[in-house]
PDB file of C-alpha atoms in Angstrom:
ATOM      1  CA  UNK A   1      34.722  11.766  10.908  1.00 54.00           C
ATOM      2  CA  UNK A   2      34.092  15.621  11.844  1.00 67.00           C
ATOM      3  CA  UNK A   3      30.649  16.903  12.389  1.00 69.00           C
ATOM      4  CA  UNK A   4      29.587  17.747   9.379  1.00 72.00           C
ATOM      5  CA  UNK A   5      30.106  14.295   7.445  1.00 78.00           C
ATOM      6  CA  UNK A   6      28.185  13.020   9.636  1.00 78.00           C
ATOM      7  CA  UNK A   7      25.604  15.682   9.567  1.00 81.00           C
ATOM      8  CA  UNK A   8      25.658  14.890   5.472  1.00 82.00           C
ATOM      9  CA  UNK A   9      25.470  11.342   6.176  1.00 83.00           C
ATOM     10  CA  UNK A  10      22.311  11.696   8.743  1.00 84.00           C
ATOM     11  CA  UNK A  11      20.293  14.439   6.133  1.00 85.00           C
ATOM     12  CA  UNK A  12      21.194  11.048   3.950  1.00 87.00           C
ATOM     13  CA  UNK A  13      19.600   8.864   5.941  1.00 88.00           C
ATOM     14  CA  UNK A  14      16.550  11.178   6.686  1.00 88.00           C
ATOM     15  CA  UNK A  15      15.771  12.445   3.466  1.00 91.00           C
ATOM     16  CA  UNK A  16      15.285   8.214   2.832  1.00 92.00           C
ATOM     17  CA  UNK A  17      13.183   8.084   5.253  1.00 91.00           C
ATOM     18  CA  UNK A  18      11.113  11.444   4.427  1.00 92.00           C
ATOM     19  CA  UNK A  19      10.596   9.727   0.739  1.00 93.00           C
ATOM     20  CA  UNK A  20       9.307   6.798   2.093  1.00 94.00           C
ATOM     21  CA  UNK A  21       6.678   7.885   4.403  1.00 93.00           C
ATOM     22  CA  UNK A  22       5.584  10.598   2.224  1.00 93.00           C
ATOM     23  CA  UNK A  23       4.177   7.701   0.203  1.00 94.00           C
ATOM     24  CA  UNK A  24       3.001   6.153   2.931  1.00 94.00           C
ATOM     25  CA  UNK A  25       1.389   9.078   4.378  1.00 94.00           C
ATOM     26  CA  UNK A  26      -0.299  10.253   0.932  1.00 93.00           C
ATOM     27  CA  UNK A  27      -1.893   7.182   0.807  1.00 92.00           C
ATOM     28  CA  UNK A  28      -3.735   7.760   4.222  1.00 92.00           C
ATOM     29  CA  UNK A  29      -4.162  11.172   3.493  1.00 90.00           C
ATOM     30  CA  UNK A  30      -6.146  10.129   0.270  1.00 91.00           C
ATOM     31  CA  UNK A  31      -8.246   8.046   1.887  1.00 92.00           C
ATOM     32  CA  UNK A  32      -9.325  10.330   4.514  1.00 88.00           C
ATOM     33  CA  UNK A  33      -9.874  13.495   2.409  1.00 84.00           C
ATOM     34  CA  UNK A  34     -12.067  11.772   0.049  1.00 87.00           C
ATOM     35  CA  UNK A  35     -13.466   9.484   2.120  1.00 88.00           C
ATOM     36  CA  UNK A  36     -13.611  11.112   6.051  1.00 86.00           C
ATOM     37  CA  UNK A  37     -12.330   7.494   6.621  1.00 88.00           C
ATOM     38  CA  UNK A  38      -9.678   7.033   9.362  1.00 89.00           C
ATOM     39  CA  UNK A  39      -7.938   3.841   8.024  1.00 92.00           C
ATOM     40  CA  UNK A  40      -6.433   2.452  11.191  1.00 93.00           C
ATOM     41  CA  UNK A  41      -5.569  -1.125   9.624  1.00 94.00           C
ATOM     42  CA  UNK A  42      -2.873   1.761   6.724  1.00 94.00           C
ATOM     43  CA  UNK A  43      -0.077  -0.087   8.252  1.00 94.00           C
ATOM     44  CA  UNK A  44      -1.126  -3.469   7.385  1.00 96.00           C
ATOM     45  CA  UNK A  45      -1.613  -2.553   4.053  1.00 97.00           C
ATOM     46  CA  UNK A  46       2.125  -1.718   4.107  1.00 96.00           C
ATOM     47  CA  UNK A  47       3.258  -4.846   5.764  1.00 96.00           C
ATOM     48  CA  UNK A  48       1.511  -6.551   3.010  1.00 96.00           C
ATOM     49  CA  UNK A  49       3.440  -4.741   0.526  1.00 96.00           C
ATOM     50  CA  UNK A  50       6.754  -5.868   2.040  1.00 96.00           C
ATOM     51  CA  UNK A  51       5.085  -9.512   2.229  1.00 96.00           C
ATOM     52  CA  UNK A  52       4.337  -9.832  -1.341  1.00 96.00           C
ATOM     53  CA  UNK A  53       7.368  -8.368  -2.360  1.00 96.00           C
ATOM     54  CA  UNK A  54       9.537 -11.207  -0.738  1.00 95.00           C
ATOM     55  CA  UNK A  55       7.027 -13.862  -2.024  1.00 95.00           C
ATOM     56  CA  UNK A  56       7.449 -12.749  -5.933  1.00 95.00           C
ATOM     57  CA  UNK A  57      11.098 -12.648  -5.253  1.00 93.00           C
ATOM     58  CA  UNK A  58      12.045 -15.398  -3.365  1.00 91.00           C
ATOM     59  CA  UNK A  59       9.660 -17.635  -5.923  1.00 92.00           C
ATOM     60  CA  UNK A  60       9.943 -16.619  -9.354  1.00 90.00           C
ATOM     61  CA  UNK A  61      13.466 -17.458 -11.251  1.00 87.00           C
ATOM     62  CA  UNK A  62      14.196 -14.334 -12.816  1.00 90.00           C
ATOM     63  CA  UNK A  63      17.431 -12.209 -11.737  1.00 92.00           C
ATOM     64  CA  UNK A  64      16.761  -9.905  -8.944  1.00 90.00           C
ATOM     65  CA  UNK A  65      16.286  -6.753 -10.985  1.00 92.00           C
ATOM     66  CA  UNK A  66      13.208  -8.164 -12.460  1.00 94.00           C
ATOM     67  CA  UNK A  67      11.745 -10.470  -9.496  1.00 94.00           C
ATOM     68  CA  UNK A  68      12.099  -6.908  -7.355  1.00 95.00           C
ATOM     69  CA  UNK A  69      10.579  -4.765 -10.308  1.00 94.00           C
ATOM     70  CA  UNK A  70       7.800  -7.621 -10.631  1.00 95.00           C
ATOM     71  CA  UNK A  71       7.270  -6.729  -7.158  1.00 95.00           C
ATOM     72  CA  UNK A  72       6.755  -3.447  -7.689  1.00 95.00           C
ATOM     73  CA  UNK A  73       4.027  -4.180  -9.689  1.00 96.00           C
ATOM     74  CA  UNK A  74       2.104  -6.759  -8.722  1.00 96.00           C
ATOM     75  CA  UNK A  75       2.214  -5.940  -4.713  1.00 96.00           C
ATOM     76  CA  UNK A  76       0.463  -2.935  -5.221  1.00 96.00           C
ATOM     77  CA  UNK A  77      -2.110  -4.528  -7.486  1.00 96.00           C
ATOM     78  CA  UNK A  78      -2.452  -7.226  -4.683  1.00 96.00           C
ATOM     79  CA  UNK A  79      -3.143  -5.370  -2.204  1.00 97.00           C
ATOM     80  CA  UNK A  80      -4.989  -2.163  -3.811  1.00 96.00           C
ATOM     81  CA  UNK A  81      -7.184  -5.376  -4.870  1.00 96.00           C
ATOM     82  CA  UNK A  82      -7.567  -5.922  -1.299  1.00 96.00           C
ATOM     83  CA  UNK A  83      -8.434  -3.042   0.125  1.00 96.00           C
ATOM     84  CA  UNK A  84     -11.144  -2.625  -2.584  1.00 96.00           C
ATOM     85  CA  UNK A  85     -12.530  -5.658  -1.123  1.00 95.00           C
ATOM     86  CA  UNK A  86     -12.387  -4.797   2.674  1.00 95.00           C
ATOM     87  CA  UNK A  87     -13.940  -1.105   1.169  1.00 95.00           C
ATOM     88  CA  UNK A  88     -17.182  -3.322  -0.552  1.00 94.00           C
ATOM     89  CA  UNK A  89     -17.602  -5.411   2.288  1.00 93.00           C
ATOM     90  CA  UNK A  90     -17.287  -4.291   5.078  1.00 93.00           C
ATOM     91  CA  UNK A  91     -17.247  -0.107   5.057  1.00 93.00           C
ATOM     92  CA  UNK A  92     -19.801   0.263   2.652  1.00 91.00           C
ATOM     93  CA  UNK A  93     -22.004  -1.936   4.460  1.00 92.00           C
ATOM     94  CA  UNK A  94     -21.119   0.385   7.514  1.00 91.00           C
ATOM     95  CA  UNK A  95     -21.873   3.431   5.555  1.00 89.00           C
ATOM     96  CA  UNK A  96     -18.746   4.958   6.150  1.00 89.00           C
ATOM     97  CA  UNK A  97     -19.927   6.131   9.907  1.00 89.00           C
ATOM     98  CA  UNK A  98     -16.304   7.434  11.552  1.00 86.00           C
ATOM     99  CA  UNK A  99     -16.610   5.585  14.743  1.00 89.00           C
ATOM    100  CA  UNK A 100     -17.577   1.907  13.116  1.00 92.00           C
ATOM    101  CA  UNK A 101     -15.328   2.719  10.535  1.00 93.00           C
ATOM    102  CA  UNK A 102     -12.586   2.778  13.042  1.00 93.00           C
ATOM    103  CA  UNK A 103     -13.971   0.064  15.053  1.00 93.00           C
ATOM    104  CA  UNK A 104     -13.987  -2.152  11.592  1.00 95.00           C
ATOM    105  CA  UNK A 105     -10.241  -0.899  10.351  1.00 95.00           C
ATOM    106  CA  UNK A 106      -8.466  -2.195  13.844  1.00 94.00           C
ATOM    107  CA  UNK A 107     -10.166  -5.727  13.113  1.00 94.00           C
ATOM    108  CA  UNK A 108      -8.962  -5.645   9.570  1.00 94.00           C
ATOM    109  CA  UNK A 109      -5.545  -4.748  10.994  1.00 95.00           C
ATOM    110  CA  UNK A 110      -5.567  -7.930  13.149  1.00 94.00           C
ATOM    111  CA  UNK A 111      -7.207 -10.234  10.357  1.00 94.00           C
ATOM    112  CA  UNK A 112      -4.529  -8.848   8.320  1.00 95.00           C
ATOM    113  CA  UNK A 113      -1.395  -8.921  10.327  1.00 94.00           C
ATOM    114  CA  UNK A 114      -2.667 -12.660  11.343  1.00 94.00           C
ATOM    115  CA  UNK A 115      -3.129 -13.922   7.706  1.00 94.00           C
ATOM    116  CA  UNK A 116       0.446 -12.683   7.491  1.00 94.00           C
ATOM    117  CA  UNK A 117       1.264 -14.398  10.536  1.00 94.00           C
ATOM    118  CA  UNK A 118       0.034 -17.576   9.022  1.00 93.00           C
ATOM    119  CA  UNK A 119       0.820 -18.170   5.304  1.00 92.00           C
ATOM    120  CA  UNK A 120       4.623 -15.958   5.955  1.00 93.00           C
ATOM    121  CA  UNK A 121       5.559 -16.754   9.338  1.00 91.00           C
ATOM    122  CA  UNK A 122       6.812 -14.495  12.177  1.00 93.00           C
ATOM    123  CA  UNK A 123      10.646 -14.450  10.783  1.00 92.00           C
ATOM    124  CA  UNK A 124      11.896 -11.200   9.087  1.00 93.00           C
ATOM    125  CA  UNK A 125      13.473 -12.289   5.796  1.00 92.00           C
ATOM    126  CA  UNK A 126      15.181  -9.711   3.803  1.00 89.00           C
ATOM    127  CA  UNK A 127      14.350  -9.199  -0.164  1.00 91.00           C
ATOM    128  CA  UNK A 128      17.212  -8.985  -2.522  1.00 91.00           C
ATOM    129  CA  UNK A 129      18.007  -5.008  -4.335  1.00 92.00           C
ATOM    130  CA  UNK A 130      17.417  -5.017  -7.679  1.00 91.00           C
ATOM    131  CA  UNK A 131      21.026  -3.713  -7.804  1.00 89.00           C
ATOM    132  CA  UNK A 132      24.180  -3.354  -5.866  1.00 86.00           C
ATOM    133  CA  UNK A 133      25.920  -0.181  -5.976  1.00 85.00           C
ATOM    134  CA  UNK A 134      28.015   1.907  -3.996  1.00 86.00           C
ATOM    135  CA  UNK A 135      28.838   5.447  -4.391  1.00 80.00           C
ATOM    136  CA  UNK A 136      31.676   6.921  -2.606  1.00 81.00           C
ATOM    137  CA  UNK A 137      31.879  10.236  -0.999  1.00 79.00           C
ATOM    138  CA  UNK A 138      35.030  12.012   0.746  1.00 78.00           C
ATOM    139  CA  UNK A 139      34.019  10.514   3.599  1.00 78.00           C
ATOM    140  CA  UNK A 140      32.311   7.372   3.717  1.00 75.00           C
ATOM    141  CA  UNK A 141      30.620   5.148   1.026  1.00 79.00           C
ATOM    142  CA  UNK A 142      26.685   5.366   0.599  1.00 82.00           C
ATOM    143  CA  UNK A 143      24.033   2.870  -1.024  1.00 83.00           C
ATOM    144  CA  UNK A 144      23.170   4.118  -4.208  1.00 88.00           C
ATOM    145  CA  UNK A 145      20.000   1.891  -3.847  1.00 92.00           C
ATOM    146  CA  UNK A 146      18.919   4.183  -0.848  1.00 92.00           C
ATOM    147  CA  UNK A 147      19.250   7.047  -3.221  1.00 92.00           C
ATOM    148  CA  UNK A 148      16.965   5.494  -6.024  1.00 95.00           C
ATOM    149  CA  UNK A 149      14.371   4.894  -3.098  1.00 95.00           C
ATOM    150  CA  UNK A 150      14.216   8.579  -2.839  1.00 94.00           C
ATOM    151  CA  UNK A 151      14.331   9.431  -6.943  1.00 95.00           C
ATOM    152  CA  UNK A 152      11.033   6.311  -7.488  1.00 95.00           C
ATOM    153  CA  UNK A 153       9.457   7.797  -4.299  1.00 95.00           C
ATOM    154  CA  UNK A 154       9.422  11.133  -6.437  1.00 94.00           C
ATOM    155  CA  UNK A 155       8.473   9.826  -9.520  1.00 95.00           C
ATOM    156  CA  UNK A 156       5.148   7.772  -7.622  1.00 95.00           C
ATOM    157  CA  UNK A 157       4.142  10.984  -5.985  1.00 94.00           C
ATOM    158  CA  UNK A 158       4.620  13.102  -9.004  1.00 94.00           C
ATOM    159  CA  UNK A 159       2.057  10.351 -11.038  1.00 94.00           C
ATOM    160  CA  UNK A 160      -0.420  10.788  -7.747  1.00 93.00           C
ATOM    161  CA  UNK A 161      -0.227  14.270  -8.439  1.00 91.00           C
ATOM    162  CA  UNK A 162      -0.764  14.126 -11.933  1.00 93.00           C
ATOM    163  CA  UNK A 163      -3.504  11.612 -12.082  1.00 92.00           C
ATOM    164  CA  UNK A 164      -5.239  13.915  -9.471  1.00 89.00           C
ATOM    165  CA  UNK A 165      -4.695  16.934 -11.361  1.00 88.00           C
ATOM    166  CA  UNK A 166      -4.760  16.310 -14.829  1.00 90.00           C
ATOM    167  CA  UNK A 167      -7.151  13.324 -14.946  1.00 91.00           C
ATOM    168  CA  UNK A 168     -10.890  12.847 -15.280  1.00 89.00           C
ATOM    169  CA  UNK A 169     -10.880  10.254 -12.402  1.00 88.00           C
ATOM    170  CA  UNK A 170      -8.309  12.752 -10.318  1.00 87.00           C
ATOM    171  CA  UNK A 171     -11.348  15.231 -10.803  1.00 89.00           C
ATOM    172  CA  UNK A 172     -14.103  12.971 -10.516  1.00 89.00           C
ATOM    173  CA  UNK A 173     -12.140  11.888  -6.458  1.00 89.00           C
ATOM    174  CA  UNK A 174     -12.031  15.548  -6.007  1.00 86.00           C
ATOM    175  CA  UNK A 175     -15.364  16.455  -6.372  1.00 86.00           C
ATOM    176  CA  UNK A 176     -16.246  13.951  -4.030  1.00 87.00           C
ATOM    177  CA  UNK A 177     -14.036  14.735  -2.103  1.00 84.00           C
ATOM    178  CA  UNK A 178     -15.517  18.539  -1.938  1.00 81.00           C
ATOM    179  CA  UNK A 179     -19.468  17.458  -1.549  1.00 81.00           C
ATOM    180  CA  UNK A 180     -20.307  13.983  -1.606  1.00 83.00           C
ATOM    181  CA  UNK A 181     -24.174  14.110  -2.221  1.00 84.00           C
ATOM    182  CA  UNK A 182     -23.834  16.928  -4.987  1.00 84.00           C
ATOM    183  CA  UNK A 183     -21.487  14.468  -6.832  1.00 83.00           C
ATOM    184  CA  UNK A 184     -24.124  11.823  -6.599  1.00 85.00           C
ATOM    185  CA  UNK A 185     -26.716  13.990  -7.903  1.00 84.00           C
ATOM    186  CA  UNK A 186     -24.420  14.715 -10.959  1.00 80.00           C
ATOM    187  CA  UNK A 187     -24.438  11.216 -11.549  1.00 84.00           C
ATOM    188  CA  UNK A 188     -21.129  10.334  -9.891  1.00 86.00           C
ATOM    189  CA  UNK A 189     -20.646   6.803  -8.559  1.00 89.00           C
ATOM    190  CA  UNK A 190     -19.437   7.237  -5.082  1.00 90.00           C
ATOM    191  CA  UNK A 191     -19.803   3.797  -3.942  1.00 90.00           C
ATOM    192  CA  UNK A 192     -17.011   3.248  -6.939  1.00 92.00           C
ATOM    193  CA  UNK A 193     -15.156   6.401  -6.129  1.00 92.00           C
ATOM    194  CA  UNK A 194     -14.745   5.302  -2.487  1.00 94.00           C
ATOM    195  CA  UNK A 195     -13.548   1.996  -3.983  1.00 93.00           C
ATOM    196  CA  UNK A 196     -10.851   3.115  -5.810  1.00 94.00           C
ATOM    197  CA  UNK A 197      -9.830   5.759  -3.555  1.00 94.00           C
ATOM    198  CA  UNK A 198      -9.162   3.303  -0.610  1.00 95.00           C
ATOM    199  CA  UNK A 199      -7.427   0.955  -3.060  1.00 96.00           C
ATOM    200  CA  UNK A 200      -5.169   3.597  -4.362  1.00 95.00           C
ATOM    201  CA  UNK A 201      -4.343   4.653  -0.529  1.00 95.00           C
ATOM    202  CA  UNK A 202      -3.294   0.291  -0.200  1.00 96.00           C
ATOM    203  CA  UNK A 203      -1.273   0.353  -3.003  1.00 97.00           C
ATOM    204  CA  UNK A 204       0.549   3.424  -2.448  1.00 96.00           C
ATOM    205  CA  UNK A 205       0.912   2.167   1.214  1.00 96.00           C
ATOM    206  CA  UNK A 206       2.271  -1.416  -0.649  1.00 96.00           C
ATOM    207  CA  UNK A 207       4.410   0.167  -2.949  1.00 97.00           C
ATOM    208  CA  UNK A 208       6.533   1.968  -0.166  1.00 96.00           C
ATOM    209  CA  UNK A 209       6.963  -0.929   1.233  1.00 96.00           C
ATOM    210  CA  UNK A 210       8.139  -2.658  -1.892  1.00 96.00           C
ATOM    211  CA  UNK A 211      10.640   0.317  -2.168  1.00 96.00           C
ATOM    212  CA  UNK A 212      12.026  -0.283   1.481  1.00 95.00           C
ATOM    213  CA  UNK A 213      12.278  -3.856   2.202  1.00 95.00           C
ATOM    214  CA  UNK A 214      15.504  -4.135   0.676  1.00 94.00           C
ATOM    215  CA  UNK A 215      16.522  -2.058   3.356  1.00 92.00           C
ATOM    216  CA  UNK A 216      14.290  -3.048   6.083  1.00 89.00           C
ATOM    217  CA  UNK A 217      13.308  -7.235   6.102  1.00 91.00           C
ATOM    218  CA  UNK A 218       9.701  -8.339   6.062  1.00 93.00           C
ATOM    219  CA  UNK A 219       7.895  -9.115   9.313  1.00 94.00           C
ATOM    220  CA  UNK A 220       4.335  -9.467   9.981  1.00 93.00           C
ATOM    221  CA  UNK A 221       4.802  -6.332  12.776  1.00 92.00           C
ATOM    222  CA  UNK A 222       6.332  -4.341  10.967  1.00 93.00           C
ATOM    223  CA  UNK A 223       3.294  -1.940  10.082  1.00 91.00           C
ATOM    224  CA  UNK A 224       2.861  -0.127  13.382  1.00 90.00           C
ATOM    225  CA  UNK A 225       5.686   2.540  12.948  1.00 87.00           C
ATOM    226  CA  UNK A 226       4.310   3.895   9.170  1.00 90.00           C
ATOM    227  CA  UNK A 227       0.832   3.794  10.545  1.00 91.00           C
ATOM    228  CA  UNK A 228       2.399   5.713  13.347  1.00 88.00           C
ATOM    229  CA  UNK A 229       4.447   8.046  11.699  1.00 89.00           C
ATOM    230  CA  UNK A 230       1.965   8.294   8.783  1.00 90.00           C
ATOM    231  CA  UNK A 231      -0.833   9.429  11.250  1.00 89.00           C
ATOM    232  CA  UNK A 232       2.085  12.267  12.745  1.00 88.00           C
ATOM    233  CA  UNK A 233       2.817  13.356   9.523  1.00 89.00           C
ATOM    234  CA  UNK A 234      -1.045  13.479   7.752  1.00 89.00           C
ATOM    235  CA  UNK A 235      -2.094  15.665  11.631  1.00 87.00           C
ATOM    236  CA  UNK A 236       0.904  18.204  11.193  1.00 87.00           C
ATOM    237  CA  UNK A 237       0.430  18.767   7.519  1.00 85.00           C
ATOM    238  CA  UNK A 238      -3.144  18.891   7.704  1.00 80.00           C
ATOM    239  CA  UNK A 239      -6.834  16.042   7.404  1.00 73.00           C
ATOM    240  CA  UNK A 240      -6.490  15.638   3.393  1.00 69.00           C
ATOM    241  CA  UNK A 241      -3.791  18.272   2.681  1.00 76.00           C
ATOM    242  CA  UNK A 242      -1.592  16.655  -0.130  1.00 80.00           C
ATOM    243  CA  UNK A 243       0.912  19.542  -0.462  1.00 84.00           C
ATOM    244  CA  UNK A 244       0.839  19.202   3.619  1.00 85.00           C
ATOM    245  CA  UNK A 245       1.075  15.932   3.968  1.00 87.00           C
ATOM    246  CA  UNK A 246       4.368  16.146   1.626  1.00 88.00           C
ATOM    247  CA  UNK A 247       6.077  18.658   3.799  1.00 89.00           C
ATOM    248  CA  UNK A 248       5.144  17.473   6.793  1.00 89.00           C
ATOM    249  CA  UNK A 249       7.175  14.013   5.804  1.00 90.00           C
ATOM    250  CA  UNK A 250      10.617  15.841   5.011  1.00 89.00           C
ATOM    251  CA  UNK A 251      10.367  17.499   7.853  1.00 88.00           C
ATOM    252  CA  UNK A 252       9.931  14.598  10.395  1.00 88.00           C
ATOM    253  CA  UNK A 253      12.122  12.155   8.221  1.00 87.00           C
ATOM    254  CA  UNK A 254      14.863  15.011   8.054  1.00 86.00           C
ATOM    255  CA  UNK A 255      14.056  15.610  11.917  1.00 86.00           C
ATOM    256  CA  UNK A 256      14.083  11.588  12.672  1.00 82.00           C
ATOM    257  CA  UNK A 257      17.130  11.245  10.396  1.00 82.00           C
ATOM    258  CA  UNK A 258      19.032  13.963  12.230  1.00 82.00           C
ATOM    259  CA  UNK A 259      17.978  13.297  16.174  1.00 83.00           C
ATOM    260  CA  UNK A 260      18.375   9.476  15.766  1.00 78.00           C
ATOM    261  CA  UNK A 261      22.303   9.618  14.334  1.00 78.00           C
ATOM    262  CA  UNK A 262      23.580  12.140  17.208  1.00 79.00           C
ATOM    263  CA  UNK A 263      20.821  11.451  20.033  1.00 78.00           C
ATOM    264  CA  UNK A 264      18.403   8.062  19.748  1.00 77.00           C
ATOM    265  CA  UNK A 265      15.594   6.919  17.732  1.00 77.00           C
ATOM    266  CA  UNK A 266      13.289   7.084  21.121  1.00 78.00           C
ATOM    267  CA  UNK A 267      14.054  11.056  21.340  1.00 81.00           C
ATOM    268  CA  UNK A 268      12.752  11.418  17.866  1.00 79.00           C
ATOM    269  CA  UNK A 269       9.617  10.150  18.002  1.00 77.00           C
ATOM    270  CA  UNK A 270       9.089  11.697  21.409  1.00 82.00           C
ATOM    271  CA  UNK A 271       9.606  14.787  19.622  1.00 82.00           C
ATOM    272  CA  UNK A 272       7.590  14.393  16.694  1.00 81.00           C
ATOM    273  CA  UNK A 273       4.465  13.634  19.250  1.00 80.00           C
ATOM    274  CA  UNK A 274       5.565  16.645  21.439  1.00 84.00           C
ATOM    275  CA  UNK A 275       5.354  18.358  17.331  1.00 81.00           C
ATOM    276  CA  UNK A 276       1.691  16.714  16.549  1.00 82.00           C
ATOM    277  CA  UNK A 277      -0.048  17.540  20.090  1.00 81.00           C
ATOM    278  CA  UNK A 278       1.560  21.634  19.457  1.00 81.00           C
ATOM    279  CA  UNK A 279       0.156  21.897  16.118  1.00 82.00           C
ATOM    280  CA  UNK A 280      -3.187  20.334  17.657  1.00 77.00           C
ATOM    281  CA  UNK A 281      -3.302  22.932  20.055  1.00 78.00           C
ATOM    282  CA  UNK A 282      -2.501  25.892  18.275  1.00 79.00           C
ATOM    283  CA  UNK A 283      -2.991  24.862  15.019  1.00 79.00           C
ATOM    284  CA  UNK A 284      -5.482  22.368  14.881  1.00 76.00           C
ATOM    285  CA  UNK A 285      -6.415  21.896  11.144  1.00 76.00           C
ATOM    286  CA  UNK A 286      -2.510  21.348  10.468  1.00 77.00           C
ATOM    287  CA  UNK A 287      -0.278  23.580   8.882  1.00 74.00           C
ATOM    288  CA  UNK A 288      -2.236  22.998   5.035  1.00 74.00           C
ATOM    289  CA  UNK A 289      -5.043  22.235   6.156  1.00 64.00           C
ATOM    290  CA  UNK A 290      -8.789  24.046   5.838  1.00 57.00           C
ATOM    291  CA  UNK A 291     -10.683  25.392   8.957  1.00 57.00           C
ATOM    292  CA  UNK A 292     -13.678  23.383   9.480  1.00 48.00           C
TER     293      UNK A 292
END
């Protein structure tokens, strides 16, 4: 092939990618804008995704269409369930203070990725597609699961959006988010809102997981490059910046995608750290993000 096939073929590959961890990434971001929580043990959350997804497929005896749509909905659910839990007993009891917060969220991340460790084992097992299809270009043939990662990973952000914008709960979060003690005075529960809001940053976490495995097998590791990446995207776009957190992710999956088919996979995340420690120096709330 000529340049620009593969070109196409890499902007394929990258634009996958820039779905996924805009998911991912939202999630933290979430968590973080309402909650000025830095959620260190994100990744896990995302490993358990990919865990519970091969669990209710390999173990229910339904076609894979529905054991992988199952998935979709109860690994979310699992681990949003969780997260709420880690959130009620151990954060809140911490009172959300940043540096025992991040002290607390690195021993969830090893409680977690042992657990994982125990009851799954430290094999990567891959989880069936819910279909098999193939669509052929003038080139070169392409998943057309790949390309229904990208089109759910839309329709997922678009319902974050949504419920945040057009929803009573969406503006209860925000006005948290905004000033934490007025809320309370207005009768807001934040001990509930904080709940929920680090659930919903799990399950969107677990359900981009869900939507990659079939592309990527589940391993008990495999949560340090989203937490990674999801920390380089959430610092370039901006602390809490939804709108920067989503352009942030095409640009370093589109950047990843690109560098890693005509250069190396090592060269692109050098230069996406060389991209977060520039934007902390000259730009240091992000490119979305509100001056302190």
């Amino acid at each position: 092939m000529s340049f620009g096939p593969f070109l196409f073929l890499a902007l394929l590959e990258g634009t996958v990618m820039a779905a996924v961890l805009a998911l991912t990434a939202v999630g933290l971001s979430l968590v973080f804008g309402v909650m000025r929580v830095v959620n260190v043990a994100h990744g896990e959350f995302f490993m358990l995704g990919a865990v519970a997804a091969w669990f209710v497929t390999y173990y229910l005896p339904f076609p894979p269409a529905v054991t992988w749509t199952m998935a979709l909905l109860i690994a979310p659910l699992f681990v949003g369930a969780i997260a709420a839990m880690a959130d009620v007993l151990v954060l809140k009891r911490l009172k959300y203070d940043p540096e025992a917060t991040i002290v607390a969220t690195i021993g969830l991340l090893y409680i977690l990725q042992q657990t994982a460790l125990t009851f799954y084992g430290p094999d990567a097992r891959p989880v069936e597609p819910p279909f098999h299809l193939r669509l052929q270009f003038p080139w070169f043939g392409y998943s057309g699961y790949k390309l229904f990662v990208v089109f759910a990973a839309g329709l997922i952000l678009l319902a974050v959006w949504a419920f945040m914008t057009r929803t009573k709960a969406g503006l209860v979060m925000r006005a948290t988010q905004v000033d934490m003690e007025t809320a309370r005075a207005f009768g807001i529960n934040v001990d509930r809102v904080y709940a929920g809001t680090f659930a919903l940053g799990a399950a969107l976490a677990a359900a981009a997981a869900v939507l990659i495995v079939p592309i990527q097998q589940a391993h008990y590791l495999m949560g340090h490059d989203p937490l990674l990446l999801s920390f380089i995207v959430v610092i370039i776009g901006g602390l809490g910046s939804l709108r920067g957190t989503l352009v942030a992710a095409l640009i370093i999956g589109l950047s990843d995608g690109v560098i890693s088919m005509f250069f190396s996979p090592t060269l692109a995340k050098i230069i996406a750290t060389l991209l977060v420690a520039l934007v902390l120096v000259f730009r240091p709330q992000g490119l979305f993000g509100a001056k302190a």
